[in-house]
Each structure stands twice: as C-alpha cells, then as structure tokens.
mmCIF file of C-alpha atoms in Angstrom:
data_model
loop_
_atom_site.group_PDB
_atom_site.id
_atom_site.type_symbol
_atom_site.label_atom_id
_atom_site.label_comp_id
_atom_site.label_asym_id
_atom_site.label_seq_id
_atom_site.Cartn_x
_atom_site.Cartn_y
_atom_site.Cartn_z
ATOM 1 C CA MET A 1 -28.592 13.092 -7.606
ATOM 2 C CA THR A 2 -25.366 12.679 -9.339
ATOM 3 C CA LEU A 3 -21.924 11.509 -8.301
ATOM 4 C CA PHE A 4 -19.650 13.770 -7.249
ATOM 5 C CA ASP A 5 -17.188 13.774 -9.847
ATOM 6 C CA VAL A 6 -13.891 13.529 -8.298
ATOM 7 C CA TYR A 7 -12.089 10.548 -10.625
ATOM 8 C CA PRO A 8 -11.279 10.477 -14.269
ATOM 9 C CA LEU A 9 -13.041 6.995 -15.235
ATOM 10 C CA PHE A 10 -12.716 4.255 -17.843
ATOM 11 C CA PRO A 11 -15.679 4.005 -19.621
ATOM 12 C CA ILE A 12 -15.825 0.158 -18.731
ATOM 13 C CA ASN A 13 -18.262 -1.216 -16.060
ATOM 14 C CA ILE A 14 -16.456 -4.103 -14.518
ATOM 15 C CA VAL A 15 -19.085 -7.225 -13.067
ATOM 16 C CA ARG A 16 -17.245 -9.998 -11.792
ATOM 17 C CA GLY A 17 -13.410 -11.247 -11.353
ATOM 18 C CA LYS A 18 -11.441 -14.211 -10.791
ATOM 19 C CA GLY A 19 -8.300 -14.590 -9.779
ATOM 20 C CA CYS A 20 -5.850 -12.001 -11.858
ATOM 21 C CA ARG A 21 -9.011 -11.446 -14.407
ATOM 22 C CA VAL A 22 -12.063 -9.306 -14.633
ATOM 23 C CA TRP A 23 -14.930 -9.181 -16.818
ATOM 24 C CA ASP A 24 -16.919 -5.887 -18.014
ATOM 25 C CA ASP A 25 -20.634 -6.034 -18.507
ATOM 26 C CA HIS A 26 -20.079 -6.860 -22.389
ATOM 27 C CA ASP A 27 -18.549 -9.896 -21.143
ATOM 28 C CA THR A 28 -14.537 -8.849 -22.324
ATOM 29 C CA GLU A 29 -11.995 -9.955 -20.059
ATOM 30 C CA TYR A 30 -8.959 -8.044 -18.674
ATOM 31 C CA LEU A 31 -5.507 -8.846 -17.061
ATOM 32 C CA ASP A 32 -5.764 -7.244 -13.769
ATOM 33 C CA LEU A 33 -2.353 -5.683 -13.174
ATOM 34 C CA TYR A 34 -3.347 -2.732 -10.765
ATOM 35 C CA GLY A 35 -5.353 -5.033 -8.418
ATOM 36 C CA GLY A 36 -8.007 -2.071 -7.826
ATOM 37 C CA HIS A 37 -5.262 0.219 -6.522
ATOM 38 C CA ALA A 38 -3.323 -2.501 -4.505
ATOM 39 C CA VAL A 39 -6.253 -3.816 -2.711
ATOM 40 C CA ILE A 40 -6.880 -7.324 -4.199
ATOM 41 C CA SER A 41 -4.198 -9.332 -2.330
ATOM 42 C CA ILE A 42 -5.303 -13.019 -3.010
ATOM 43 C CA GLY A 43 -7.146 -12.295 -5.923
ATOM 44 C CA HIS A 44 -10.666 -11.529 -7.400
ATOM 45 C CA ALA A 45 -13.692 -13.961 -5.921
ATOM 46 C CA HIS A 46 -11.235 -16.507 -4.113
ATOM 47 C CA PRO A 47 -13.674 -19.215 -3.250
ATOM 48 C CA HIS A 48 -12.231 -19.471 0.803
ATOM 49 C CA TYR A 49 -12.633 -15.862 1.012
ATOM 50 C CA VAL A 50 -16.196 -15.749 -0.660
ATOM 51 C CA GLU A 51 -17.067 -18.821 1.634
ATOM 52 C CA ALA A 52 -15.553 -17.209 4.812
ATOM 53 C CA VAL A 53 -17.142 -13.682 4.265
ATOM 54 C CA SER A 54 -20.802 -15.357 2.985
ATOM 55 C CA ARG A 55 -20.637 -17.608 6.310
ATOM 56 C CA GLN A 56 -19.814 -14.318 8.405
ATOM 57 C CA VAL A 57 -22.397 -11.887 7.227
ATOM 58 C CA ALA A 58 -25.307 -14.552 7.521
ATOM 59 C CA GLN A 59 -24.284 -14.786 10.846
ATOM 60 C CA LEU A 60 -23.408 -11.420 11.893
ATOM 61 C CA GLY A 61 -21.858 -8.785 9.968
ATOM 62 C CA PHE A 62 -21.349 -6.048 12.829
ATOM 63 C CA TYR A 63 -21.580 -4.805 16.303
ATOM 64 C CA SER A 64 -20.066 -1.884 17.914
ATOM 65 C CA ASN A 65 -16.576 -1.664 19.607
ATOM 66 C CA SER A 66 -18.480 -1.606 23.059
ATOM 67 C CA VAL A 67 -18.206 -5.621 23.415
ATOM 68 C CA VAL A 68 -15.697 -8.176 22.978
ATOM 69 C CA ASN A 69 -15.035 -9.287 19.557
ATOM 70 C CA LYS A 70 -13.345 -12.470 19.050
ATOM 71 C CA LEU A 71 -12.408 -12.289 15.653
ATOM 72 C CA GLN A 72 -10.349 -9.331 16.477
ATOM 73 C CA GLN A 73 -8.168 -11.226 19.091
ATOM 74 C CA GLN A 74 -7.851 -14.066 16.406
ATOM 75 C CA LEU A 75 -6.580 -11.625 13.903
ATOM 76 C CA ALA A 76 -4.254 -9.529 16.423
ATOM 77 C CA ALA A 77 -2.481 -13.008 17.064
ATOM 78 C CA ARG A 78 -2.619 -14.056 13.468
ATOM 79 C CA MET A 79 -1.169 -10.974 11.980
ATOM 80 C CA GLY A 80 1.488 -11.146 15.050
ATOM 81 C CA ALA A 81 2.686 -14.500 13.964
ATOM 82 C CA ALA A 82 2.345 -13.443 10.063
ATOM 83 C CA THR A 83 4.548 -10.034 10.361
ATOM 84 C CA GLY A 84 7.049 -11.177 13.462
ATOM 85 C CA TYR A 85 5.705 -8.037 15.445
ATOM 86 C CA ASP A 86 3.975 -10.249 17.670
ATOM 87 C CA ASP A 87 4.370 -7.922 21.064
ATOM 88 C CA TYR A 88 3.057 -5.087 19.002
ATOM 89 C CA GLN A 89 -0.735 -3.705 19.408
ATOM 90 C CA LEU A 90 -3.376 -3.810 16.760
ATOM 91 C CA PHE A 91 -5.984 -1.038 16.476
ATOM 92 C CA LEU A 92 -8.274 -1.721 13.558
ATOM 93 C CA ILE A 93 -9.755 0.878 11.521
ATOM 94 C CA ASN A 94 -11.219 1.614 8.400
ATOM 95 C CA SER A 95 -8.648 2.924 5.615
ATOM 96 C CA GLY A 96 -5.195 4.291 4.942
ATOM 97 C CA ALA A 97 -5.682 7.531 5.431
ATOM 98 C CA GLU A 98 -7.356 6.856 8.662
ATOM 99 C CA ALA A 99 -4.415 4.798 9.827
ATOM 100 C CA ASN A 100 -1.768 7.686 9.364
ATOM 101 C CA GLU A 101 -4.190 10.096 11.062
ATOM 102 C CA ASN A 102 -4.112 7.873 13.948
ATOM 103 C CA ALA A 103 -0.180 6.975 13.804
ATOM 104 C CA LEU A 104 0.669 10.584 13.824
ATOM 105 C CA LYS A 105 -2.120 11.892 16.616
ATOM 106 C CA MET A 106 -0.210 9.042 18.861
ATOM 107 C CA ALA A 107 3.231 9.875 18.015
ATOM 108 C CA SER A 108 2.345 13.618 18.931
ATOM 109 C CA PHE A 109 0.528 12.285 22.429
ATOM 110 C CA HIS A 110 3.626 10.208 23.132
ATOM 111 C CA THR A 111 6.292 12.572 22.677
ATOM 112 C CA GLY A 112 4.415 15.940 23.548
ATOM 113 C CA ARG A 113 6.008 17.588 20.261
ATOM 114 C CA THR A 114 4.168 19.018 16.991
ATOM 115 C CA ARG A 115 6.920 18.796 14.020
ATOM 116 C CA VAL A 116 6.780 15.900 11.630
ATOM 117 C CA LEU A 117 9.147 14.952 9.228
ATOM 118 C CA ALA A 118 8.083 13.812 5.743
ATOM 119 C CA ALA A 119 9.782 12.733 2.398
ATOM 120 C CA ALA A 120 9.529 14.407 -0.723
ATOM 121 C CA HIS A 121 6.847 13.287 -3.378
ATOM 122 C CA ALA A 122 5.120 11.498 -0.086
ATOM 123 C CA PHE A 123 1.512 10.154 -0.163
ATOM 124 C CA HIS A 124 -0.062 9.175 2.981
ATOM 125 C CA GLY A 125 -3.854 10.147 2.541
ATOM 126 C CA ARG A 126 -6.519 12.714 1.809
ATOM 127 C CA THR A 127 -7.531 13.385 5.410
ATOM 128 C CA SER A 128 -6.478 16.531 7.656
ATOM 129 C CA LEU A 129 -3.125 15.231 9.318
ATOM 130 C CA ALA A 130 -2.355 12.800 6.209
ATOM 131 C CA VAL A 131 -2.594 15.235 3.462
ATOM 132 C CA GLU A 132 -0.320 17.657 5.530
ATOM 133 C CA VAL A 133 2.344 15.053 5.186
ATOM 134 C CA THR A 134 1.546 14.488 1.624
ATOM 135 C CA ASP A 135 3.964 16.269 -0.577
ATOM 136 C CA ASN A 136 1.129 17.649 -2.840
ATOM 137 C CA PRO A 137 -0.115 21.731 -2.137
ATOM 138 C CA ARG A 138 -3.351 20.846 -4.592
ATOM 139 C CA ILE A 139 -4.648 18.683 -2.306
ATOM 140 C CA GLN A 140 -4.254 20.445 0.771
ATOM 141 C CA ALA A 141 -6.827 22.709 2.507
ATOM 142 C CA PRO A 142 -6.602 25.892 4.000
ATOM 143 C CA ILE A 143 -7.260 24.204 7.444
ATOM 144 C CA ASN A 144 -3.987 22.758 7.932
ATOM 145 C CA MET A 145 -1.330 22.062 10.855
ATOM 146 C CA GLY A 146 0.416 25.485 10.467
ATOM 147 C CA GLY A 147 3.405 24.603 8.815
ATOM 148 C CA HIS A 148 4.769 22.090 11.610
ATOM 149 C CA VAL A 149 5.603 19.377 8.567
ATOM 150 C CA THR A 150 9.090 19.531 6.811
ATOM 151 C CA PHE A 151 9.400 18.088 3.525
ATOM 152 C CA LEU A 152 12.728 16.365 2.679
ATOM 153 C CA PRO A 153 14.303 14.622 -0.166
ATOM 154 C CA PHE A 154 13.623 10.663 -0.366
ATOM 155 C CA ASN A 155 16.688 8.823 0.847
ATOM 156 C CA ASP A 156 18.873 11.814 1.877
ATOM 157 C CA THR A 157 20.308 10.726 4.611
ATOM 158 C CA GLU A 158 22.050 13.891 5.798
ATOM 159 C CA ALA A 159 19.373 16.056 5.190
ATOM 160 C CA TRP A 160 16.924 13.923 7.513
ATOM 161 C CA LEU A 161 19.877 13.430 10.547
ATOM 162 C CA CYS A 162 20.197 17.413 10.393
ATOM 163 C CA GLU A 163 16.528 17.970 10.908
ATOM 164 C CA LEU A 164 16.384 14.885 13.732
ATOM 165 C CA ALA A 165 19.180 16.418 15.524
ATOM 166 C CA LYS A 166 17.188 19.457 16.046
ATOM 167 C CA ASP A 167 15.086 17.288 19.269
ATOM 168 C CA ASP A 168 11.789 18.925 18.303
ATOM 169 C CA VAL A 169 10.375 16.152 16.429
ATOM 170 C CA ALA A 170 7.479 14.146 17.086
ATOM 171 C CA ALA A 171 7.634 11.656 14.227
ATOM 172 C CA CYS A 172 9.342 10.878 10.836
ATOM 173 C CA ILE A 173 6.724 9.404 8.224
ATOM 174 C CA ILE A 174 8.237 7.465 5.373
ATOM 175 C CA GLU A 175 7.131 4.915 2.697
ATOM 176 C CA PRO A 176 9.741 1.886 2.562
ATOM 177 C CA ILE A 177 8.475 2.139 -1.133
ATOM 178 C CA GLN A 178 6.942 5.401 -2.578
ATOM 179 C CA GLY A 179 3.586 4.383 -4.356
ATOM 180 C CA VAL A 180 2.100 7.307 -6.011
ATOM 181 C CA GLY A 181 5.828 9.106 -5.741
ATOM 182 C CA GLY A 182 6.843 6.526 -8.769
ATOM 183 C CA ILE A 183 7.977 3.324 -6.967
ATOM 184 C CA GLN A 184 10.844 5.034 -5.455
ATOM 185 C CA VAL A 185 12.527 2.272 -3.083
ATOM 186 C CA ALA A 186 14.149 3.378 0.007
ATOM 187 C CA THR A 187 17.690 2.202 0.617
ATOM 188 C CA THR A 188 19.112 -0.288 3.485
ATOM 189 C CA PRO A 189 21.436 2.393 4.652
ATOM 190 C CA PHE A 190 18.961 5.456 4.710
ATOM 191 C CA LEU A 191 16.195 3.125 6.595
ATOM 192 C CA LYS A 192 18.886 2.239 9.154
ATOM 193 C CA ALA A 193 20.115 5.464 9.508
ATOM 194 C CA LEU A 194 17.120 7.013 10.336
ATOM 195 C CA ARG A 195 16.069 4.555 12.950
ATOM 196 C CA GLU A 196 18.916 4.595 14.909
ATOM 197 C CA ALA A 197 18.720 8.429 14.653
ATOM 198 C CA CYS A 198 14.807 8.256 15.769
ATOM 199 C CA THR A 199 15.962 6.222 18.854
ATOM 200 C CA ALA A 200 18.508 8.629 19.721
ATOM 201 C CA HIS A 201 16.175 11.874 19.870
ATOM 202 C CA GLY A 202 13.193 10.267 20.830
ATOM 203 C CA THR A 203 11.264 10.619 17.656
ATOM 204 C CA VAL A 204 8.650 8.187 16.607
ATOM 205 C CA PHE A 205 9.363 6.389 13.331
ATOM 206 C CA ILE A 206 6.377 5.644 11.145
ATOM 207 C CA ALA A 207 6.772 3.352 8.373
ATOM 208 C CA ASP A 208 3.574 3.905 5.980
ATOM 209 C CA GLU A 209 3.228 0.169 4.864
ATOM 210 C CA ILE A 210 -0.305 0.897 3.135
ATOM 211 C CA GLN A 211 0.917 0.152 -0.336
ATOM 212 C CA SER A 212 4.153 -1.511 0.150
ATOM 213 C CA GLY A 213 2.940 -3.954 3.136
ATOM 214 C CA TYR A 214 0.875 -7.131 3.186
ATOM 215 C CA GLY A 215 3.392 -9.046 1.265
ATOM 216 C CA ARG A 216 3.414 -6.971 -2.098
ATOM 217 C CA SER A 217 7.444 -6.242 -2.038
ATOM 218 C CA GLY A 218 7.927 -10.150 -1.460
ATOM 219 C CA ARG A 219 8.327 -9.905 2.357
ATOM 220 C CA PHE A 220 5.287 -8.800 4.476
ATOM 221 C CA PHE A 221 6.488 -5.504 5.032
ATOM 222 C CA ALA A 222 8.755 -3.826 2.841
ATOM 223 C CA HIS A 223 11.075 -2.357 5.594
ATOM 224 C CA GLN A 224 11.659 -5.813 6.651
ATOM 225 C CA TYR A 225 14.671 -5.794 3.725
ATOM 226 C CA ALA A 226 16.285 -3.200 5.717
ATOM 227 C CA ASP A 227 15.810 -5.525 8.816
ATOM 228 C CA ILE A 228 14.392 -2.642 11.114
ATOM 229 C CA ARG A 229 11.923 -2.393 13.219
ATOM 230 C CA PRO A 230 9.398 1.002 13.046
ATOM 231 C CA ASP A 231 7.730 2.220 16.308
ATOM 232 C CA ILE A 232 4.248 2.310 14.419
ATOM 233 C CA ILE A 233 3.125 0.512 11.210
ATOM 234 C CA THR A 234 0.114 1.616 9.005
ATOM 235 C CA MET A 235 -1.539 -0.764 6.875
ATOM 236 C CA ALA A 236 -4.642 -0.989 4.849
ATOM 237 C CA LYS A 237 -5.347 -1.864 1.115
ATOM 238 C CA GLY A 238 -4.858 -5.597 0.510
ATOM 239 C CA ILE A 239 -5.715 -6.548 4.507
ATOM 240 C CA ALA A 240 -9.339 -7.587 3.489
ATOM 241 C CA ASN A 241 -9.442 -8.048 -0.080
ATOM 242 C CA GLY A 242 -11.534 -5.492 -1.191
ATOM 243 C CA LEU A 243 -13.802 -4.923 2.320
ATOM 244 C CA PRO A 244 -12.589 -1.172 4.088
ATOM 245 C CA MET A 245 -10.145 -2.203 6.644
ATOM 246 C CA GLY A 246 -7.110 -0.159 7.894
ATOM 247 C CA ALA A 247 -4.885 -1.074 10.888
ATOM 248 C CA VAL A 248 -1.977 0.657 12.895
ATOM 249 C CA ILE A 249 0.412 -1.456 14.921
ATOM 250 C CA PHE A 250 1.961 0.161 18.006
ATOM 251 C CA GLY A 251 5.645 -0.992 19.577
ATOM 252 C CA PRO A 252 5.038 -1.834 23.159
ATOM 253 C CA GLN A 253 6.438 1.539 24.349
ATOM 254 C CA PHE A 254 2.656 2.911 23.525
ATOM 255 C CA ARG A 255 0.059 2.915 26.185
ATOM 256 C CA PRO A 256 -3.616 3.301 25.399
ATOM 257 C CA VAL A 257 -5.725 5.986 27.062
ATOM 258 C CA TYR A 258 -9.500 5.386 26.806
ATOM 259 C CA GLY A 259 -10.788 8.196 24.660
ATOM 260 C CA GLN A 260 -7.921 8.963 22.389
ATOM 261 C CA LEU A 261 -8.416 6.535 19.625
ATOM 262 C CA GLY A 262 -11.830 5.116 18.654
ATOM 263 C CA THR A 263 -13.723 3.993 15.715
ATOM 264 C CA THR A 264 -17.691 3.114 14.975
ATOM 265 C CA PHE A 265 -16.894 0.740 12.122
ATOM 266 C CA GLY A 266 -13.243 -0.126 12.243
ATOM 267 C CA GLY A 267 -12.436 -4.210 13.121
ATOM 268 C CA ASN A 268 -16.115 -5.056 12.274
ATOM 269 C CA HIS A 269 -17.007 -8.815 12.350
ATOM 270 C CA LEU A 270 -17.773 -8.831 8.649
ATOM 271 C CA ALA A 271 -13.830 -7.134 7.869
ATOM 272 C CA CYS A 272 -12.203 -8.980 10.512
ATOM 273 C CA ALA A 273 -13.721 -12.307 9.180
ATOM 274 C CA ALA A 274 -12.485 -11.323 5.574
ATOM 275 C CA ALA A 275 -8.899 -10.415 6.984
ATOM 276 C CA LEU A 276 -8.426 -13.786 8.558
ATOM 277 C CA ALA A 277 -9.361 -15.285 4.967
ATOM 278 C CA VAL A 278 -6.889 -13.578 3.560
ATOM 279 C CA LEU A 279 -4.296 -14.623 5.601
ATOM 280 C CA ASP A 280 -5.781 -17.910 5.287
ATOM 281 C CA VAL A 281 -4.704 -17.917 1.709
ATOM 282 C CA MET A 282 -1.945 -16.297 1.666
ATOM 283 C CA GLU A 283 -0.082 -18.748 3.977
ATOM 284 C CA GLY A 284 -1.648 -21.486 2.099
ATOM 285 C CA GLU A 285 -0.754 -20.427 -1.423
ATOM 286 C CA GLN A 286 2.566 -19.008 -0.334
ATOM 287 C CA LEU A 287 1.343 -15.843 -1.878
ATOM 288 C CA VAL A 288 4.352 -13.864 -0.280
ATOM 289 C CA SER A 289 7.039 -15.732 -1.737
ATOM 290 C CA ASN A 290 5.129 -15.813 -5.014
ATOM 291 C CA ALA A 291 5.192 -11.797 -5.241
ATOM 292 C CA GLU A 292 8.893 -12.070 -4.544
ATOM 293 C CA ARG A 293 9.425 -14.840 -7.507
ATOM 294 C CA VAL A 294 6.927 -13.321 -10.205
ATOM 295 C CA GLY A 295 8.043 -10.194 -9.274
ATOM 296 C CA GLY A 296 11.659 -10.803 -10.174
ATOM 297 C CA TYR A 297 10.703 -12.734 -13.052
ATOM 298 C CA LEU A 298 8.856 -9.879 -14.188
ATOM 299 C CA LEU A 299 11.721 -7.426 -13.614
ATOM 300 C CA ARG A 300 14.002 -9.308 -15.436
ATOM 301 C CA ARG A 301 11.821 -9.854 -18.445
ATOM 302 C CA LEU A 302 11.479 -5.761 -18.286
ATOM 303 C CA GLN A 303 14.813 -5.640 -18.447
ATOM 304 C CA THR A 304 15.898 -7.902 -21.230
ATOM 305 C CA LEU A 305 12.945 -5.459 -23.041
ATOM 306 C CA ALA A 306 14.747 -2.503 -22.041
ATOM 307 C CA HIS A 307 17.668 -3.443 -24.018
ATOM 308 C CA THR A 308 15.655 -4.164 -27.372
ATOM 309 C CA ALA A 309 14.707 -1.529 -29.940
ATOM 310 C CA ALA A 310 10.623 -1.305 -28.793
ATOM 311 C CA GLY A 311 12.297 -1.194 -25.129
ATOM 312 C CA SER A 312 14.581 1.972 -25.774
ATOM 313 C CA HIS A 313 11.359 4.144 -24.354
ATOM 314 C CA ILE A 314 12.102 2.712 -20.943
ATOM 315 C CA THR A 315 14.151 4.860 -19.082
ATOM 316 C CA ASP A 316 14.193 3.290 -15.489
ATOM 317 C CA LEU A 317 12.502 0.238 -13.699
ATOM 318 C CA ARG A 318 12.082 0.098 -9.739
ATOM 319 C CA GLY A 319 10.436 -1.651 -7.336
ATOM 320 C CA ARG A 320 10.322 -4.899 -5.282
ATOM 321 C CA GLY A 321 8.088 -7.776 -5.678
ATOM 322 C CA LEU A 322 5.047 -7.096 -7.211
ATOM 323 C CA MET A 323 5.353 -3.324 -6.673
ATOM 324 C CA ILE A 324 6.958 -2.460 -10.092
ATOM 325 C CA GLY A 325 7.667 1.116 -11.723
ATOM 326 C CA ILE A 326 8.393 1.281 -15.364
ATOM 327 C CA GLU A 327 9.483 4.610 -16.184
ATOM 328 C CA THR A 328 9.368 5.742 -20.385
ATOM 329 C CA ASP A 329 10.325 8.609 -22.246
ATOM 330 C CA VAL A 330 6.427 8.788 -23.857
ATOM 331 C CA SER A 331 3.525 9.389 -21.740
ATOM 332 C CA GLN A 332 1.998 7.020 -19.456
ATOM 333 C CA LYS A 333 -1.442 8.063 -20.185
ATOM 334 C CA GLU A 334 -1.221 6.870 -23.755
ATOM 335 C CA VAL A 335 0.688 3.705 -22.971
ATOM 336 C CA ARG A 336 -1.842 2.532 -20.343
ATOM 337 C CA SER A 337 -4.727 3.713 -22.867
ATOM 338 C CA ARG A 338 -3.157 1.317 -25.152
ATOM 339 C CA LEU A 339 -2.726 -1.338 -22.737
ATOM 340 C CA LEU A 340 -6.211 -1.132 -22.173
ATOM 341 C CA SER A 341 -7.854 -0.943 -25.030
ATOM 342 C CA GLU A 342 -5.606 -2.978 -27.675
ATOM 343 C CA HIS A 343 -4.851 -5.577 -25.284
ATOM 344 C CA HIS A 344 -7.084 -5.678 -22.297
ATOM 345 C CA ILE A 345 -4.730 -5.367 -19.467
ATOM 346 C CA PHE A 346 -5.322 -2.464 -16.567
ATOM 347 C CA THR A 347 -2.337 -0.643 -15.217
ATOM 348 C CA GLY A 348 -1.758 2.241 -12.860
ATOM 349 C CA ALA A 349 0.229 5.122 -13.146
ATOM 350 C CA ALA A 350 2.414 7.617 -11.249
ATOM 351 C CA GLY A 351 3.503 11.008 -12.306
ATOM 352 C CA THR A 352 3.504 11.902 -16.233
ATOM 353 C CA ASN A 353 5.770 8.747 -17.039
ATOM 354 C CA THR A 354 5.337 5.840 -15.061
ATOM 355 C CA LEU A 355 3.520 3.017 -15.328
ATOM 356 C CA ARG A 356 2.744 1.454 -11.827
ATOM 357 C CA LEU A 357 2.029 -2.181 -11.619
ATOM 358 C CA LEU A 358 0.215 -3.696 -8.066
ATOM 359 C CA PRO A 359 -1.420 -6.743 -9.088
ATOM 360 C CA PRO A 360 -2.711 -9.717 -7.036
ATOM 361 C CA LEU A 361 -0.376 -11.508 -4.995
ATOM 362 C CA CYS A 362 -1.322 -14.725 -7.071
ATOM 363 C CA LEU A 363 -0.035 -13.198 -10.546
ATOM 364 C CA THR A 364 1.629 -16.097 -12.477
ATOM 365 C CA GLU A 365 4.882 -16.075 -14.703
ATOM 366 C CA ALA A 366 2.370 -16.836 -17.525
ATOM 367 C CA ASP A 367 0.636 -13.471 -16.579
ATOM 368 C CA ALA A 368 3.756 -11.373 -16.505
ATOM 369 C CA ASP A 369 4.509 -12.886 -20.060
ATOM 370 C CA VAL A 370 1.240 -11.508 -21.282
ATOM 371 C CA PHE A 371 2.145 -7.989 -20.061
ATOM 372 C CA VAL A 372 5.160 -7.848 -21.194
ATOM 373 C CA GLU A 373 4.298 -9.017 -24.819
ATOM 374 C CA ALA A 374 1.608 -6.085 -24.852
ATOM 375 C CA LEU A 375 4.028 -3.754 -23.870
ATOM 376 C CA THR A 376 6.596 -4.641 -25.894
ATOM 377 C CA ALA A 377 4.011 -4.119 -28.865
ATOM 378 C CA VAL A 378 2.769 -0.924 -27.564
ATOM 379 C CA LEU A 379 6.241 0.657 -27.324
ATOM 380 C CA ALA A 380 7.232 -0.413 -30.432
ATOM 381 C CA GLU A 381 4.438 1.308 -32.040
#
C-alpha cells in the first residue's frame, strides 16, 4: 500500500523540534515560521506540555463521552476565563472543519433557515458543509447544499447588509483574518455592522477563529479587536499544540438537544490534558502579549525593508500579531523555496504571491531578525 498523494511535499523528514526550531533526519536545523500550519502555539516539545501529555497517556488516554470527563469541565472553565466568554458553552471535537460543520448545523437548527452568507476567498474546511462555504469550486464535491450559500466581498458592508435584510439567512460565517485568502483583515466597522445586522434580523453570527484565534493575532480572538461578541466561535489549530482538537463555543441562547451533536474522539482525556497544558504555558509565559509585541516588531522591520531596493518587491504587508502576509511581485513559490533551501526557514503561502507567516507564539525578536535578513537576501537576488 502507498499513501494517497494529496499534498505536494518538501523532501525533508522532520524528526524533532524545540521552541521555534525543528531538525530533519540529517540534523539540519530550520527556523519554523509556519508552525505546522498555525498548529504549534506554545512551541515544539515544550517541557511542561511533554510532561502533562506523558503523564496523562500513562494514566488514561481515552474513554468515550458516555461518562463524566472532569478534564473537559476543567478545560471549559479555563477557556472561559482566558477568552472572556465564561457564559458560553464548549463543545469539543477534533478539527476545524468539524467545528464549522457543527456551527453551521446548529445555526440552521436554531433559526429554521437554510441560507448562509460567506466571504469571497474564504476557507472554512474540506468536509461537506465547511467546503460549501469555502470559496473554491475546485474542492467542492457534486454532493452539496444546493445553492444555499451566497458569497460576498470581504469587508463590503453594504453587500452584506443588503443580503441580511432579506430575513432568510441562517448564518453569516466570517474569518476575522482570512488565512488561505491571503491574510486579509476584517475592519472594525465591517464586523460591528455585521454584528448589529445579524442581531436585528435573527441571524447567527459565526466567527471562524480556527487560524486567527488562540492568541495568534495578539488577542485571544482576532474579532476582539472590534469589541464584538459572535453567537458562535469555532476553534482548532493551536488548542492542543499538535494533538487533534477542535472546539465550538455557543452563546447562552443555544440549548443542546441530545442526538443533534456528537463525537467519538472529541474531548478525549489525552487531548484535554494537552489543551490544559497549552493554557498553562500561554498564561505563564504571556504568549498572547508576546504575539502582539513580536508580531508588531516583525511588521515594523518588514515595513522598513519595503522601503529599500531589495524590499521594492514587497507590494503589501497585512496581518496582526503573528499572523502576517507578505505580498510580493514575484512568485511566493520561488521565495519560499529559496528561504527553505538557502536559509533553512519554513514559511507558508496564500495564493500565488503571498508569503504566510504563522510561527509558534514564542517567537522572539532575534528570530524575527533572522527571517528579515534572509528575506532581504532572497529578494535582493
């Protein structure tokens, strides 16, 4: 048997990591500015995380959701305190796509409606409902929602308010910072207007914080820059620092009905122990404020670079905290390849011309300097 070939792979076998660095099987060291696609929140192989996960798996790795799991209860309390949403309800699953599936499903149950508004260039996952609100026809299967999704321009307040006024929309789903869409940041006026209109028309406001959440933007959630409260928030990526975990938090207006939602592996003992350890480290090492501080420093350095001869290839800089997009007038594929092969730095991509940076939240200013110097060299050539 061979692997089903769904990913274009770099020919590198990563075997260990520490903090913001990883090593391959030839002991070559790399600076990780992609964090395994925003998953590594507290850094690779953090000692507290390793100890907590090891202790839990030696005690009990899994039992089903047919019994009380006090680790889930502890995680709900801790997450409520960390986010400021202590009156919301936590549902634990396994992935971001699954989180969005359940959010959309509950919005339809709650409103009795079927139409959904989503943003142009959005990415919400590859499962059935999630992919239907993802603006990429190439990955949408023939089995679909039957045209119940309307895609609207990101940050176009007038277009969204016009559709919401029709009073038939179950949910609006929005990434406060689009990831795959190129690190596009939702404006505060747009998010506020959307929140007000959803309230007025009885529409569920879903904030997809799968990539932009969990401290990455310099706030626990990126929508908190706009001082709004969505009805539903979806999360995944950095929750458990590499162990599969997704989550949905529902506002107090939602009432669970047995049988509507469920999961086999979601919120298992091992994943919860990992998630609790992540919160320990995030709080103890102040990683959310570090993301804001170091991300701001990196953006300032990139802005300075953009005004040099080498930096003239930079056409735009976007993002918040440690979620940064660098758009250039040259192919991101070539830039990424040279950063990796010549400077041993992992980066991500969005579209054809945007580098996407999603490093662990423990990134330092010295790490940022290493990247800027490498990018300067690549762009200069």
